[in-house]
CSV table of N, CA and C in Angstrom, one decimal:
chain,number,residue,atom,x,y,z
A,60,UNK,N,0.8,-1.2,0.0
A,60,UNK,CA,0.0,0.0,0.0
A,60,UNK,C,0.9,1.2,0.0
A,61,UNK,N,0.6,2.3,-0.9
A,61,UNK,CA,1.9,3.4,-0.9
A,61,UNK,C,0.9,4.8,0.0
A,62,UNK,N,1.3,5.2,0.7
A,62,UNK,CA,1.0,6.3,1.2
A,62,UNK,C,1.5,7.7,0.6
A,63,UNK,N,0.5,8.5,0.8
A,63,UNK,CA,1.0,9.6,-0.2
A,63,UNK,C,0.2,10.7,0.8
A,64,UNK,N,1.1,11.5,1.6
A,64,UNK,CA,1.1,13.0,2.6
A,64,UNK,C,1.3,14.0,2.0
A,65,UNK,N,0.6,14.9,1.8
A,65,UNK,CA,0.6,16.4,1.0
A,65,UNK,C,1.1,17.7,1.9
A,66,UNK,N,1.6,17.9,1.9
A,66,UNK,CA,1.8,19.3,3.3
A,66,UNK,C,2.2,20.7,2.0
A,67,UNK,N,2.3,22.0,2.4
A,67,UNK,CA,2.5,22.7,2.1
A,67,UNK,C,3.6,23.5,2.7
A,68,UNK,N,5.3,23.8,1.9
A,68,UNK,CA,6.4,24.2,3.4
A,68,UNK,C,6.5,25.4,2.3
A,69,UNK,N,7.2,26.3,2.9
A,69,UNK,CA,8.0,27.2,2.1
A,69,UNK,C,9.5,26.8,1.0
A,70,UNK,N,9.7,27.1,0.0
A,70,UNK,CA,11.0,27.2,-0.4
A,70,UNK,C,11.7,28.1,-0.2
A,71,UNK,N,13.2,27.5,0.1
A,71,UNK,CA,13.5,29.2,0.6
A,71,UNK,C,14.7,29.0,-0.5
A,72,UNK,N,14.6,28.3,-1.7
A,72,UNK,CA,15.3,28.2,-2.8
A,72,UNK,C,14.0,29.4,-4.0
A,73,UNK,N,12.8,29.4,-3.8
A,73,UNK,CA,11.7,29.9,-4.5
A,73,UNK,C,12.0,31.8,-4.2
A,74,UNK,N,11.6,32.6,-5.0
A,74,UNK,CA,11.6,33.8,-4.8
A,74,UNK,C,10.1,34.1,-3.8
A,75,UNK,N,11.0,35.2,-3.0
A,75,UNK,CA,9.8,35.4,-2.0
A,75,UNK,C,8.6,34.4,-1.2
A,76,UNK,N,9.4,33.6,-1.2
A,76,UNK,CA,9.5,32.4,-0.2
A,76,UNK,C,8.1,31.5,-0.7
A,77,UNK,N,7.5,31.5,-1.7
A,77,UNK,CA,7.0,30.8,-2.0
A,77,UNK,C,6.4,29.2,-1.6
A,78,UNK,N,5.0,29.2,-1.5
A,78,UNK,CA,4.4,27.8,-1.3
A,78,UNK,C,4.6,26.9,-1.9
A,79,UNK,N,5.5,25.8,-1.7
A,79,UNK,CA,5.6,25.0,-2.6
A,79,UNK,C,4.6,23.3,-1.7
A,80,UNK,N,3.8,22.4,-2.8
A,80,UNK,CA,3.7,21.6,-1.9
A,80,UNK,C,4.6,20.7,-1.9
A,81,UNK,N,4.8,20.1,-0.3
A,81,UNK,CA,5.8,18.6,-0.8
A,81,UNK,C,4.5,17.3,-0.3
A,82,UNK,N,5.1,16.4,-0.9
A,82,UNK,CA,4.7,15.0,-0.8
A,82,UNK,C,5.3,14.1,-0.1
A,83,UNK,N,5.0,13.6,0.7
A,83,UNK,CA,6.4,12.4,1.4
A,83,UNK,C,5.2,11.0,1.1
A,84,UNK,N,6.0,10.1,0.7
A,84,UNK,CA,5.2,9.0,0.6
A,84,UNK,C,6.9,7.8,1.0
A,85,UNK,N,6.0,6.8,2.3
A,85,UNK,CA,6.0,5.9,2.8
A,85,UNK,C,6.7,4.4,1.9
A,86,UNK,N,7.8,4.3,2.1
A,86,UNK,CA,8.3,3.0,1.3
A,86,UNK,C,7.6,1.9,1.7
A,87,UNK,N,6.9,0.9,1.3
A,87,UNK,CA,6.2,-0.4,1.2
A,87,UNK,C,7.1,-1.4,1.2
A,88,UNK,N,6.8,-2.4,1.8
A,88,UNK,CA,7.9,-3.9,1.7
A,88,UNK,C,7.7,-4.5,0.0
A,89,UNK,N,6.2,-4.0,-0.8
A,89,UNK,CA,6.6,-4.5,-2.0
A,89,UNK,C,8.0,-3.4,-3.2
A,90,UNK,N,7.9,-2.5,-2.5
A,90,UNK,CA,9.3,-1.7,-3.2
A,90,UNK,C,10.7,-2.1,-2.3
A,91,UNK,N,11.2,-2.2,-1.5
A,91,UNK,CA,11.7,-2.7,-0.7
A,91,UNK,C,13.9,-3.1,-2.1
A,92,UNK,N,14.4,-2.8,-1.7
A,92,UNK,CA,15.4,-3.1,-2.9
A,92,UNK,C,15.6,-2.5,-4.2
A,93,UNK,N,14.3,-1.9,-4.3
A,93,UNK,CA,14.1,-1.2,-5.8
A,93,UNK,C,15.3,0.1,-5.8
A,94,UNK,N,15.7,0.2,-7.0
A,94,UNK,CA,16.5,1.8,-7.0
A,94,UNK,C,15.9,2.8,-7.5
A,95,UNK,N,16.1,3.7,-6.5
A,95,UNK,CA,15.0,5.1,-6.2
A,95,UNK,C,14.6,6.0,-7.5
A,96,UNK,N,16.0,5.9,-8.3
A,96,UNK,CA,15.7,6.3,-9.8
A,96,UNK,C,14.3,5.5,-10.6
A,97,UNK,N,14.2,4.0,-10.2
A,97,UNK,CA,13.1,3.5,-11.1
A,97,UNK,C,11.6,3.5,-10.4
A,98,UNK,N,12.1,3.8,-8.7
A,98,UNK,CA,10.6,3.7,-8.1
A,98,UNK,C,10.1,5.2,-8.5
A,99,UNK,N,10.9,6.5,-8.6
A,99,UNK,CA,10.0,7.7,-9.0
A,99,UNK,C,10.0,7.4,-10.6
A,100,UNK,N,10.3,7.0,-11.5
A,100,UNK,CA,9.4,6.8,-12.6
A,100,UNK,C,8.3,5.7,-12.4
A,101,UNK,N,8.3,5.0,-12.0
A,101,UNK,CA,6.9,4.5,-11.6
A,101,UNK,C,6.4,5.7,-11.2
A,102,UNK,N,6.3,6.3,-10.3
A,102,UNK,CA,5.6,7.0,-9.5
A,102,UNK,C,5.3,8.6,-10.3
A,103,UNK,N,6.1,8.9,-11.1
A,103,UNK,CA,6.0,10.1,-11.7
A,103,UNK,C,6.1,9.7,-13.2
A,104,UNK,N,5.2,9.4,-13.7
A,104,UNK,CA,5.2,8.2,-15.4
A,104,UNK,C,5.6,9.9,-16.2
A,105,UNK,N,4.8,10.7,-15.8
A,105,UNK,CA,4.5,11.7,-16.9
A,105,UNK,C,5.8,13.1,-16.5
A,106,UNK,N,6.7,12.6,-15.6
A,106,UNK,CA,7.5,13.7,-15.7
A,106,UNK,C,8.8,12.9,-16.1
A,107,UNK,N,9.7,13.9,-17.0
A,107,UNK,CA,10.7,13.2,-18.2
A,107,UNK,C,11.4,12.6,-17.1
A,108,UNK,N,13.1,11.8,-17.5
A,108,UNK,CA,13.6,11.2,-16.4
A,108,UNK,C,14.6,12.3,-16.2
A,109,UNK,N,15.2,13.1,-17.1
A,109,UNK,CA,15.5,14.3,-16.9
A,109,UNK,C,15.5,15.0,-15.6
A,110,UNK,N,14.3,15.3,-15.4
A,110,UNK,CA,13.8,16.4,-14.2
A,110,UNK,C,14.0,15.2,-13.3
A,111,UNK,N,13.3,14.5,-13.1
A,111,UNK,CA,13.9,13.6,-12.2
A,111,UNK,C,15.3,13.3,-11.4
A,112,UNK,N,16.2,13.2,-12.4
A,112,UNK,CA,17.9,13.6,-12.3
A,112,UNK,C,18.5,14.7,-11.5
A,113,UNK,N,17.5,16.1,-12.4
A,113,UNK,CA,18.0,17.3,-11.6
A,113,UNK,C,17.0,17.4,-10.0
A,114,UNK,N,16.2,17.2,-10.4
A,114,UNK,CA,15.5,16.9,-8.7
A,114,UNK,C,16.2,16.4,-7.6
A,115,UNK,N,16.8,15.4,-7.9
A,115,UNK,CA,17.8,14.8,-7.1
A,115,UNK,C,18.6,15.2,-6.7
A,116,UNK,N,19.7,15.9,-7.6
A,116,UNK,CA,20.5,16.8,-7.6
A,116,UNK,C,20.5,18.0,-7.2
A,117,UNK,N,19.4,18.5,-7.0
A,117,UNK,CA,19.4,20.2,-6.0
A,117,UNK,C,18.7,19.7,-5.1
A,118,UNK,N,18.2,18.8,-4.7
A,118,UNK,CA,17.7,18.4,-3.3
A,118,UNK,C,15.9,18.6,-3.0
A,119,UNK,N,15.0,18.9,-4.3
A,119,UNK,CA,14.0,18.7,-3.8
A,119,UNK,C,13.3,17.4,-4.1
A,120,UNK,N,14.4,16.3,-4.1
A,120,UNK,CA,13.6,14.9,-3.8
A,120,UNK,C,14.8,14.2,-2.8
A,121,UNK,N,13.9,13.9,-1.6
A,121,UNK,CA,14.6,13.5,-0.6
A,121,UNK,C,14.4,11.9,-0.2
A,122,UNK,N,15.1,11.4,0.8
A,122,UNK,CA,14.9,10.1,1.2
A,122,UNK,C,15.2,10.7,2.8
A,123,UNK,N,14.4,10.4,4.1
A,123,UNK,CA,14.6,10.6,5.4
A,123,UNK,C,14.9,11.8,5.6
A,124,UNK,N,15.2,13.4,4.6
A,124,UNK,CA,15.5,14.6,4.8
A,124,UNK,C,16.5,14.6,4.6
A,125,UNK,N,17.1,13.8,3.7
A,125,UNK,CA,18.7,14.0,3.2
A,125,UNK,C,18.5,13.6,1.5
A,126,UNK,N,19.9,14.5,1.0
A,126,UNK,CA,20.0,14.5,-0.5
A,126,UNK,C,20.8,13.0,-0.7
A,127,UNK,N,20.0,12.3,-1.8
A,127,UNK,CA,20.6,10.5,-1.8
A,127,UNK,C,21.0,10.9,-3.5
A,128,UNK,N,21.5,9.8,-3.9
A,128,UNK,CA,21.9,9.3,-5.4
A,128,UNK,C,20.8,8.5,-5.6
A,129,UNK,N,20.6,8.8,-6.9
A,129,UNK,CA,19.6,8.1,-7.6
A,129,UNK,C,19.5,6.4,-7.4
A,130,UNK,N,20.9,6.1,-7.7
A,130,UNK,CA,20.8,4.6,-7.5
A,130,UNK,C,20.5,3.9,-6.0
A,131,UNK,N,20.5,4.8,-5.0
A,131,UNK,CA,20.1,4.0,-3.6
A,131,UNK,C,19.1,3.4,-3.4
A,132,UNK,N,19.3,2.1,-3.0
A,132,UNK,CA,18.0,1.0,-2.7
A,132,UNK,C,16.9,1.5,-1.9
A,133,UNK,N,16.0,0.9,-2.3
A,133,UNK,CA,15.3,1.9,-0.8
A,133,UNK,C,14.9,0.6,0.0
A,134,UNK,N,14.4,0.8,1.4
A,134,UNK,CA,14.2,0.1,2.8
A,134,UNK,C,13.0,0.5,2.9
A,135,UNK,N,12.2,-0.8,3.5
A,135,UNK,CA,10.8,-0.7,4.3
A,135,UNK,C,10.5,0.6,5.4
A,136,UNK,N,9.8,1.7,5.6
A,136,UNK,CA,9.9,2.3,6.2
A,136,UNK,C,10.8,3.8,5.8
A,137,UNK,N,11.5,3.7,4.8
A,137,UNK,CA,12.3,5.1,4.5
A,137,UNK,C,11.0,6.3,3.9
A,138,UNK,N,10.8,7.5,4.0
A,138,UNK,CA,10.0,8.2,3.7
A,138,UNK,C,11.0,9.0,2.8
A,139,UNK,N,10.3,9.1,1.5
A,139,UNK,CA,10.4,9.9,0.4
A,139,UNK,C,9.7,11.2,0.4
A,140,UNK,N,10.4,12.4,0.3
A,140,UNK,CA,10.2,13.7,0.6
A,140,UNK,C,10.3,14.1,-1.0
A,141,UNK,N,9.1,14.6,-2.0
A,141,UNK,CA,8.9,15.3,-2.9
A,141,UNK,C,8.6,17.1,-2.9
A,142,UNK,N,9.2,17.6,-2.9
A,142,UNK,CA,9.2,19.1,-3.4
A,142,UNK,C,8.5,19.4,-4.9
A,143,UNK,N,7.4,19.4,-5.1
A,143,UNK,CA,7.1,19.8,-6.3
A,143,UNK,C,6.2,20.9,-6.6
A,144,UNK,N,6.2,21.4,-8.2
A,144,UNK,CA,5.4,22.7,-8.2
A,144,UNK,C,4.0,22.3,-8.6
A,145,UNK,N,3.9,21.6,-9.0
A,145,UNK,CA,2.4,21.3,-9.4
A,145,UNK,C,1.7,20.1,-8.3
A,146,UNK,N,0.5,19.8,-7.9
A,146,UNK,CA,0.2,18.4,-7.1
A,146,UNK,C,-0.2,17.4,-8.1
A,147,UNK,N,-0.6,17.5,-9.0
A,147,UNK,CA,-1.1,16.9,-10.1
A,147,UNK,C,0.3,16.0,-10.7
A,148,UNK,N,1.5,16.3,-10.2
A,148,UNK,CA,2.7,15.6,-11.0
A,148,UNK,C,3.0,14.2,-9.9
A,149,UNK,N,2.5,14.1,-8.5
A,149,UNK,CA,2.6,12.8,-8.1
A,149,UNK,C,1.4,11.8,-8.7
A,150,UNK,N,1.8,11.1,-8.4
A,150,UNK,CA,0.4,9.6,-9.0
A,150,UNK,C,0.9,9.0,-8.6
A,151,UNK,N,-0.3,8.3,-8.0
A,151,UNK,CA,-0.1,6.5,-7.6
A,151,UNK,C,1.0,5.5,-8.5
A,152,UNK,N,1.3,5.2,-8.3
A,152,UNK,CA,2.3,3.5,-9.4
A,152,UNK,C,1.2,2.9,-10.0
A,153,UNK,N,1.3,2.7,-11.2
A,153,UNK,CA,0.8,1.5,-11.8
A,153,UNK,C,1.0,0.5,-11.4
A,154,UNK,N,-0.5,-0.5,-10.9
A,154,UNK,CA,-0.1,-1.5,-10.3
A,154,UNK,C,0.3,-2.9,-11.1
């Protein structure tokens, strides 16, 4: 079951501090080993892998509140922290 938390923080990367929402969703024991690069394309089908890449890289996609490499496994229990500008760009996985 994937949990998916919406909150609203400031960016203090955004001009004049800007609402951005984030999303933290819950690692499941059926992802469990997957590498983080292929679980957010599951999870983000319609955004290129591109942005994905750079997301990672300036730090608004997190694992536990820290900046990871794409290739890191993920563990039962790790919470994925999304920073994004639109809410409509997270989705459920295809099951």
């Amino acid at each position: 079951m994937l949990l998916i938390r919406s909150l609203a923080v400031a960016d203090p990367a955004a001009t004049l501090g800007m609402m951005v929402p984030m999303h933290e969703v819950q690692i499941a024991a059926a992802d469990e080993g997957v590498r983080l690069d292929r679980f957010l394309r599951r999870l983000l089908p319609q955004v290129p892998l591109g942005a994905i890449f750079r997301q990672l890289r300036t730090g608004a996609i997190r694992i536990d509140g820290r900046k990871v490499e794409p290739s890191l496994r993920l563990s039962v229990g790790m919470t994925l922290q999304l920073r994004l500008r639109s809410a409509d760009e997270v989705a459920a996985p295809a099951a």
